[in-house]
């Protein structure tokens, strides 16, 4: 079994090496010499750099070329270093992505933001939405191990993989690919569920280690998702949080711009923050991460990649109380500047009502508009910082997922 895994990894590495060499010798020197050009990666009439959707091979080539070239859209319009870097994890919900873009366009100080979109699904519809952005600098990066790129082999769903609910004894008898590696509950992997955790971890590596536009950047990155909606003062509020942290909470690890409490009295809570330990269900939206925290998490690369939970946020909670030297301490806004619009997603795909989600977000923004841009921020609640154990969700028992996840720190 292990020999089969190693052979497949070797083939995957060979393909990556071939594509890398292809790009080195085929991309014109002019494009290599100006990686931050404002040119649009989709608008080259000669075809160089144009994302190709016609075949899986061409999509893979486009993904590697895009990650190599790293063309920054609108760089000529907005020169200088960014005040804040916002990283959006994007899958395939264009209606929700459009809502996010509308909210960003209306945000104050958005011209000073570098907006990075990290994709694990590739479509002309999504690309078109992002091409139309004119209000800030934009960089697109592409998760190279997307299920879309590997529909019939790992990390996608290989037809020779074990069915989710088959017993291990039966799996061994039929000799399916991953028979020896069910999860903690006896289930076998489902590619559609493992992708988000893979993407989240790869994205951290790539943004902090490989994005050339961030060389020398010492600020925070704000991690959001395509089904988020940001309030107009989010940039200034986040900057206020970073200043408050320096003086009032120097040991805080995470700055939390969002929460899931829609019933908050915004007028009373607009300038108030709280500190506590990391809790997955509460602290997985609008995460402000410093490079210092990134390095701490990378020290737990093996632990993150082998913990049997397909959710990145629950995995992070486990690290907080096990691998890290002390539990993660969070400084969080009580009145969320990041609203969650996603009424459907990984587990629920048939009841998407983006128009209703937009209406709710706009209602919250309207009710909060007179309380935005507070002149000062205040920590009003300090909870004890302790690890809260949880029952892991499984779905991450396959050694192939562990191996691929750990490889992001070495090969990008």
XYZ file of C-alpha atoms in Angstrom:
412
model
C 0.000 0.000 0.000
C 2.711 2.460 0.980
C 4.618 1.636 -2.212
C 1.577 2.549 -4.294
C 1.260 5.869 -2.492
C 4.913 6.690 -3.032
C 4.689 5.871 -6.728
C 1.719 8.184 -7.163
C 3.449 10.971 -5.259
C 6.480 10.512 -7.501
C 4.315 10.784 -10.614
C 2.645 13.908 -9.234
C 6.049 15.439 -8.476
C 7.239 14.578 -11.980
C 4.223 16.366 -13.478
C 4.838 19.441 -11.309
C 8.517 19.499 -12.314
C 7.623 19.199 -16.001
C 5.165 22.080 -15.783
C 7.630 24.236 -13.863
C 10.347 23.657 -16.475
C 7.836 24.327 -19.243
C 6.963 27.692 -17.699
C 10.578 28.674 -17.110
C 11.479 28.141 -20.754
C 8.271 29.359 -22.388
C 7.218 32.499 -20.460
C 8.714 35.606 -22.100
C 11.432 37.405 -20.145
C 9.426 40.601 -20.181
C 6.660 39.018 -18.108
C 9.190 37.575 -15.648
C 10.827 40.928 -15.110
C 7.613 42.660 -14.018
C 5.595 40.309 -11.802
C 3.573 43.176 -10.344
C 2.441 44.571 -13.681
C -1.115 45.855 -13.759
C -1.847 43.809 -16.891
C -4.870 41.550 -16.745
C -3.913 37.871 -16.829
C -7.030 37.157 -18.922
C -6.632 39.865 -21.544
C -3.495 38.902 -23.472
C -4.460 38.661 -27.138
C -1.468 36.453 -27.904
C -2.771 33.816 -25.516
C 0.206 33.891 -23.139
C -1.194 33.929 -19.603
C -4.791 33.433 -20.688
C -6.506 30.941 -18.399
C -7.648 27.968 -20.460
C -10.742 26.042 -19.377
C -11.062 23.616 -22.300
C -9.196 20.613 -20.868
C -7.970 19.487 -17.464
C -4.366 19.539 -18.674
C -4.700 23.130 -19.878
C -6.364 24.162 -16.624
C -3.461 22.634 -14.680
C -0.990 24.481 -16.882
C -2.918 27.741 -16.383
C -2.932 27.222 -12.605
C 0.823 26.773 -12.420
C 1.434 29.632 -14.825
C -0.830 31.952 -12.823
C 0.887 31.085 -9.556
C 4.252 31.668 -11.203
C 3.443 34.964 -12.915
C 1.432 36.535 -10.069
C 0.154 39.471 -12.090
C -1.348 42.165 -9.877
C -4.420 43.726 -11.431
C -4.718 47.542 -11.036
C -1.140 47.846 -9.732
C -0.572 50.945 -11.873
C -3.641 52.685 -10.420
C -2.763 52.048 -6.775
C 1.013 52.149 -6.235
C 2.685 51.796 -2.852
C 2.498 49.258 -0.073
C -0.899 47.978 1.098
C -2.334 49.055 4.444
C -4.024 45.688 4.742
C -4.036 42.416 2.806
C -7.404 40.643 2.489
C -7.283 36.984 1.413
C -10.525 35.453 0.122
C -10.926 31.678 -0.134
C -13.152 31.118 -3.168
C -14.982 27.962 -4.235
C -17.957 28.044 -6.606
C -20.669 30.380 -5.349
C -20.528 33.348 -7.730
C -23.737 34.941 -6.413
C -22.236 35.176 -2.932
C -18.900 36.321 -4.296
C -20.693 39.160 -6.093
C -22.242 40.242 -2.773
C -18.805 40.279 -1.176
C -17.384 42.374 -4.010
C -20.249 44.850 -3.736
C -19.569 45.255 -0.022
C -15.842 45.722 -0.592
C -16.418 48.365 -3.246
C -18.387 50.429 -0.728
C -15.800 50.096 2.036
C -13.808 53.091 3.201
C -10.052 53.031 2.456
C -10.459 50.037 0.136
C -8.070 51.663 -2.371
C -5.218 50.878 0.045
C -6.010 47.157 0.255
C -4.384 44.306 -1.643
C -7.140 41.789 -2.358
C -5.973 38.203 -2.906
C -8.413 35.612 -4.231
C -7.402 32.003 -3.615
C -9.362 29.674 -5.917
C -10.065 25.960 -5.771
C -12.645 26.076 -8.572
C -11.934 27.625 -11.936
C -14.637 29.115 -14.154
C -15.035 31.964 -16.602
C -17.975 33.311 -14.591
C -15.881 33.723 -11.442
C -12.934 35.106 -13.402
C -15.209 37.676 -15.042
C -16.430 38.954 -11.677
C -12.877 39.522 -10.484
C -11.685 41.064 -13.752
C -14.239 43.843 -13.308
C -12.732 45.025 -10.004
C -11.312 48.532 -10.339
C -11.331 49.793 -6.733
C -8.091 48.193 -5.444
C -5.170 45.959 -6.343
C -6.075 42.330 -7.000
C -4.016 39.145 -7.141
C -5.417 35.717 -7.969
C -3.754 32.513 -6.774
C -4.867 28.984 -7.574
C -4.935 25.883 -5.364
C -3.090 23.367 -7.554
C -4.597 20.229 -5.986
C -8.229 21.088 -6.588
C -10.693 18.228 -6.982
C -11.663 19.876 -10.281
C -8.143 19.226 -11.586
C -8.065 15.608 -10.377
C -11.624 14.335 -10.881
C -10.746 10.625 -11.097
C -7.593 10.328 -9.022
C -6.279 11.508 -5.669
C -6.676 14.183 -4.348
C -9.999 13.890 -6.166
C -12.186 10.807 -5.883
C -10.481 7.834 -7.494
C -13.031 5.198 -8.620
C -10.761 2.640 -6.964
C -11.019 4.376 -3.584
C -12.976 2.658 -0.845
C -16.663 3.613 -0.525
C -17.292 5.848 2.489
C -19.327 3.394 4.557
C -17.714 0.069 3.720
C -16.225 -1.846 6.655
C -12.466 -2.117 6.893
C -12.612 -5.893 6.590
C -14.609 -5.612 3.390
C -12.311 -2.876 2.105
C -9.267 -5.066 2.645
C -10.967 -7.945 0.835
C -11.738 -5.907 -2.268
C -8.292 -4.225 -2.020
C -9.539 -0.668 -2.619
C -6.881 2.053 -2.593
C -7.104 3.301 0.974
C -8.384 0.165 2.711
C -5.907 0.506 5.579
C -6.805 4.111 6.386
C -10.396 4.730 7.495
C -11.018 7.629 9.865
C -11.661 7.387 13.602
C -15.262 6.362 12.958
C -14.531 3.712 10.340
C -15.399 5.877 7.337
C -13.283 6.462 4.246
C -12.402 9.852 2.790
C -14.667 11.942 0.587
C -12.713 14.304 -1.632
C -15.372 17.013 -1.620
C -15.038 17.259 2.167
C -11.250 17.159 2.427
C -10.601 19.948 -0.092
C -11.411 22.952 2.126
C -8.859 22.002 4.794
C -6.210 21.328 2.168
C -6.917 24.670 0.487
C -6.871 26.633 3.757
C -3.462 25.269 4.789
C -1.915 25.605 1.311
C -3.171 29.172 1.100
C -1.288 30.185 4.271
C 1.958 28.755 2.926
C 1.589 30.362 -0.470
C 0.541 33.822 0.720
C 3.219 34.188 3.370
C 6.063 32.417 1.564
C 5.502 32.785 -2.192
C 3.555 35.948 -3.014
C 6.169 38.361 -4.315
C 3.991 41.424 -3.763
C 4.200 40.737 -0.006
C 7.971 40.545 0.261
C 8.861 42.857 3.116
C 5.234 43.208 4.229
C 5.052 43.254 8.034
C 1.324 43.743 8.569
C -1.612 41.406 8.966
C -3.600 39.396 6.494
C -7.355 39.230 6.950
C -8.778 35.803 6.081
C -12.345 35.760 4.783
C -14.438 33.576 2.469
C -16.592 34.166 -0.572
C -19.823 34.076 1.459
C -18.805 36.986 3.697
C -20.058 40.575 3.566
C -17.900 43.339 5.043
C -19.159 46.540 6.647
C -17.796 49.876 5.368
C -15.478 50.645 8.297
C -13.692 47.280 8.399
C -10.261 48.604 7.333
C -10.166 51.408 9.861
C -11.669 49.256 12.603
C -9.057 46.557 12.009
C -6.263 49.127 12.176
C -7.716 50.272 15.501
C -7.569 46.681 16.729
C -3.893 46.365 15.791
C -3.067 49.523 17.751
C -5.096 48.392 20.753
C -3.326 45.025 20.730
C 0.077 46.709 21.064
C -0.856 48.427 24.311
C -3.698 46.433 25.844
C -3.215 42.840 24.672
C 0.355 42.197 23.476
C -0.075 38.455 24.058
C -3.150 38.202 21.811
C -2.470 35.849 18.907
C -5.533 36.338 16.684
C -7.452 39.495 15.774
C -11.082 38.627 15.089
C -13.017 41.105 12.968
C -16.136 38.933 12.800
C -18.514 36.817 14.821
C -21.780 34.973 14.193
C -23.959 37.017 16.554
C -26.526 38.875 14.453
C -28.622 39.936 17.415
C -26.003 42.273 18.889
C -26.966 45.850 19.761
C -24.594 47.541 17.319
C -25.036 50.992 18.783
C -23.888 49.828 22.218
C -21.215 47.411 21.058
C -19.697 49.196 18.062
C -16.386 50.091 19.754
C -16.182 47.173 22.200
C -13.926 44.133 22.081
C -13.306 41.049 24.179
C -10.500 38.581 24.764
C -10.818 34.815 25.131
C -9.365 31.504 24.052
C -9.919 30.216 20.513
C -13.285 28.559 19.948
C -13.985 27.151 16.488
C -17.710 27.830 16.352
C -17.190 31.445 17.384
C -13.862 32.500 15.910
C -13.750 31.166 12.342
C -14.802 34.334 10.495
C -12.736 37.424 9.690
C -9.409 36.169 11.070
C -6.534 38.626 11.300
C -3.231 36.732 11.180
C 0.293 38.049 11.633
C 3.392 36.385 10.252
C 4.390 35.612 13.836
C 1.234 33.532 14.263
C 1.816 31.898 10.881
C 5.235 30.702 12.025
C 3.745 29.345 15.230
C 1.205 27.335 13.259
C 3.863 26.062 10.854
C 5.671 24.597 13.832
C 2.613 22.335 14.105
C 2.554 21.324 10.440
C 2.572 17.588 11.149
C -0.034 17.867 13.886
C -2.361 19.942 11.691
C -1.984 17.597 8.738
C -2.549 14.347 10.646
C -5.370 15.351 13.019
C -8.495 13.421 12.086
C -10.875 16.288 11.405
C -11.676 17.548 7.914
C -12.448 21.052 9.286
C -9.536 23.488 9.425
C -11.105 25.472 12.281
C -11.664 22.483 14.568
C -8.140 21.326 13.739
C -6.866 24.739 14.787
C -8.725 24.424 18.075
C -6.999 21.107 18.700
C -3.580 22.667 18.020
C -4.414 25.457 20.443
C -4.481 23.048 23.349
C -1.945 20.457 22.258
C 0.901 21.409 19.932
C 1.173 25.139 20.649
C 3.011 26.165 23.801
C -0.091 27.970 25.061
C -3.725 28.234 23.927
C -4.461 30.777 21.214
C -5.643 34.082 22.654
C -8.195 36.023 20.621
C -8.991 39.739 20.526
C -12.462 39.931 18.994
C -14.923 42.612 17.934
C -18.261 42.338 19.708
C -20.067 44.040 16.826
C -19.011 42.006 13.807
C -17.650 43.804 10.754
C -17.855 40.547 8.771
C -21.310 39.107 8.113
C -21.858 35.506 7.066
C -24.220 35.372 4.077
C -23.796 31.696 3.227
C -27.130 29.946 3.759
C -25.828 26.914 1.869
C -22.460 25.333 1.358
C -20.524 22.146 1.933
C -23.307 20.276 3.726
C -26.344 22.022 2.305
C -26.498 22.834 -1.406
C -30.168 22.851 -2.362
C -31.566 25.828 -0.453
C -29.379 28.685 -1.650
C -31.235 31.999 -1.448
C -28.575 34.649 -2.064
C -31.183 37.366 -2.549
C -32.512 36.796 0.986
C -28.986 36.653 2.391
C -28.193 39.980 0.732
C -31.358 41.542 2.121
C -30.441 40.492 5.666
C -26.890 41.804 5.300
C -28.139 45.145 3.985
C -30.604 45.429 6.855
C -27.816 44.898 9.381
C -25.625 47.429 7.622
C -28.437 49.984 7.538
C -29.140 49.588 11.243
C -25.432 49.894 12.048
C -24.516 52.806 9.756
C -24.720 55.516 12.436
C -22.490 53.496 14.770
C -19.653 52.730 12.377
C -16.197 54.337 12.528
C -15.931 54.636 16.340
C -13.347 57.176 17.503
C -11.776 54.756 19.981
C -11.899 51.064 20.874
C -12.275 49.477 24.298
C -11.792 45.981 25.722
C -14.785 45.387 27.987
C -14.660 41.652 28.610
C -11.734 39.361 29.363
C -12.522 35.669 29.488
C -10.074 33.051 30.697
C -7.827 31.690 27.970
C -8.025 27.934 28.136
C -8.217 25.051 25.739
C -11.697 23.645 25.201
C -11.508 20.064 24.036
C -13.982 18.763 21.477
C -14.928 15.539 19.771
C -13.108 15.379 16.455
C -15.264 15.056 13.358
C -13.194 12.539 11.401
C -13.044 12.498 7.616
C -9.250 12.904 7.640
C -7.818 9.458 8.256
C -6.287 8.817 4.852
C -2.490 8.828 4.837
C -2.526 10.364 1.353
C -4.202 13.490 2.751
C -1.599 13.641 5.524
C 1.275 13.352 3.050
C -0.080 15.933 0.614
C -0.908 18.403 3.381
C 2.560 18.171 4.916
C 4.172 18.657 1.496
C 2.900 22.240 1.160
C 5.647 23.440 3.458
C 8.279 21.961 1.111
C 6.979 22.140 -2.465
C 4.865 25.041 -3.723
